[in-house]
């Protein structure tokens, strides 16, 4: 996708600038440590997942394996952009991302080394890349969060498309700039085509959907009764309960999982890919194995309330089983065409 | 080639002090790295993509809204900044020293912290006017500080002459004083305008749909770097317009340097009953700018059960913040010194162009600066990549104008006659620079360094992309906690960030507004 010529021109131009601006600055970094077959007991992880969610798992890994992890935390999208910008010279060995789309974007620039079958096979086919570039670590279901005082159970919609009906006017919160919303829209395009998707987006806009910066504010507003409902990921009610020191049952905000394989119940993943330079690095492999191991999977189930993807690990109490959810049949590897999705979201006026 | 001599003479007139100009060019070079990157990337995108992104109704709307926001905030900040500076330095207002500090302190509050504070305090607080209010409250010190300094050090003799010729106090203020401080007002207003164009924190939290937010949205919606960068070039175009506009007003402004003698305090206007009106205005502004964030932070502490990791974590983050900001401030000052001196001591078309070029990156969002230096680091300066020095370079590209303005003002206020005397006594230029100019300008240069240091502490997007892997600062920790809505855990980081930034701000206000004991000379 990227040609080499402009990079060369830019390098020369910037090199001139460098010569002008920096006389001599000694760098202590030794450059990229070359990954080889030999373990150097050190890996660099770019994490699009926040520190408070994954640090305990990383600490466990360091302790158990003796491998030191250097972690760089950032937003998944910014991390993906950084990796694309760094290209093959990235210091990163592993990319831990918040959603399949970001993994797809990095895979699209041919930066991942690919994973062996014995790793991929730990996770159901629906939650990993078809080409084996990355593998899912946890599942995150889309849901509709609603306020129990404002929405009666019998009025809960059977499909996300129902939200363009007049009875939902001005009542539904969405976060169009959020990665999980955008993945949901992309999935809808894959399943229902661009025309129907654009109709839904325009319909949401016309129905005065309330725009929020992220899922957290939507769930908080639903719980306080400022919004009747909103399109979010399933674990935000748990996060809110945790932050407020109460139980999920005590909240006014409840999850509604769309039935019948409706696209509104898409299950996206957080996942991991190994970068080209670390393809043979046993340390990087050990890290991937750790994330797909029992202790880490159990941690994610119990502490971040996501769905464990490896068989034999129970999900958090109160959550319907992943296998019981009637999820749409979507190949997550197809969620990387975000360009069109953005155009469509922009066109609808939602962002 | 008879004309070579003429050409050479003309070139020399345009390019005085070649050595200084050469070093100054180096400083500008750093500020231009992001622009080179932008140019290359946008050219790479091709004309079709550019026009598809730029010439749309939406980009037009975003641009109009960005310009309007910058206009409103700049106007409000100028009024607020000049009024508070005048009240604090030139009237018999009670507790002036306290008010001087109060008017500068909002500089210690990052715009995203202020925005979070307002959102969680006032129901439904969002959109254009919300962002305008928050940005005005966090950026009017950029006007207050230079104007207070100018009012303190302006030569009172001119006002006295005007008064003795029968001019009333208000008439004198408008015809004499305002003209004297016009460069300071212009410089402050320019910084505010560019700050508003580049700010992401407040507009994002308050959901004001402007260009910067669209740049970030392009990245987070679909990892679209090209779209983001194309939009960023619109910001550069706006900056060019604003900077050249400011240059035009500057040309008409007079330069006043006070020659020799100890500075005398200017006469203070007796406000009479208006004293209390003025005082309550300042108290009200302070309450909005500082009280709301303080109350909100206190509430975060109490609410919620998330707690920060540990005191060591907090201390490490604070230490890292101080280190990277010191490196940033040091490098920025180093690059700004020749530029500022060139502008003040050897004004020429070249000096003007260099000075203006230094501003161009200042209105770019931190994310764009960050990405451009990732590119630069990976392809050109790999040994520096993810070291503190590349981050410092980003800070320099972002904040060079703050430093250049400080150096320039300081050098302008140090009378050139003293240098001329030294030169006439046979001292060589570098020697004069070291022994006369720099010591005279030192306090102003110090103030510039402190200002840059403070601004580096608050910077977020570039810091996230460029910091060494594994190194967390107060700002990145704060971001990391708020992004998972762990406000209680974020509170200590926010509080420590504001407190640490408040110390240099306090020093700056005490120094600049001439209110500290022994200050104002």
Tab-separated table of N, CA and C in Angstrom, chain A residues 213 226 239 264 290 295 321 338:
chain	number	residue	atom	x	y	z
A	213	UNK	N	-19.063	10.239	24.170
A	213	UNK	CA	-17.671	10.032	23.805
A	213	UNK	C	-17.287	8.542	23.871
A	226	UNK	N	-30.592	9.625	32.809
A	226	UNK	CA	-30.533	10.709	31.826
A	226	UNK	C	-30.775	10.182	30.420
A	239	UNK	N	-18.236	-2.641	35.256
A	239	UNK	CA	-17.236	-1.616	35.611
A	239	UNK	C	-17.863	-0.512	36.454
A	264	UNK	N	-26.951	-6.662	16.519
A	264	UNK	CA	-26.743	-5.879	17.743
A	264	UNK	C	-26.071	-6.673	18.845
A	290	UNK	N	0.622	-17.685	27.612
A	290	UNK	CA	0.164	-17.284	28.950
A	290	UNK	C	-1.226	-16.647	28.896
A	295	UNK	N	-5.029	-19.430	34.081
A	295	UNK	CA	-5.050	-18.337	35.070
A	295	UNK	C	-5.429	-16.997	34.442
A	321	UNK	N	-24.063	-17.389	29.384
A	321	UNK	CA	-22.898	-18.051	28.780
A	321	UNK	C	-22.686	-17.571	27.344
A	338	UNK	N	-12.506	-0.332	7.496
A	338	UNK	CA	-13.108	0.693	8.335
A	338	UNK	C	-13.315	1.982	7.573
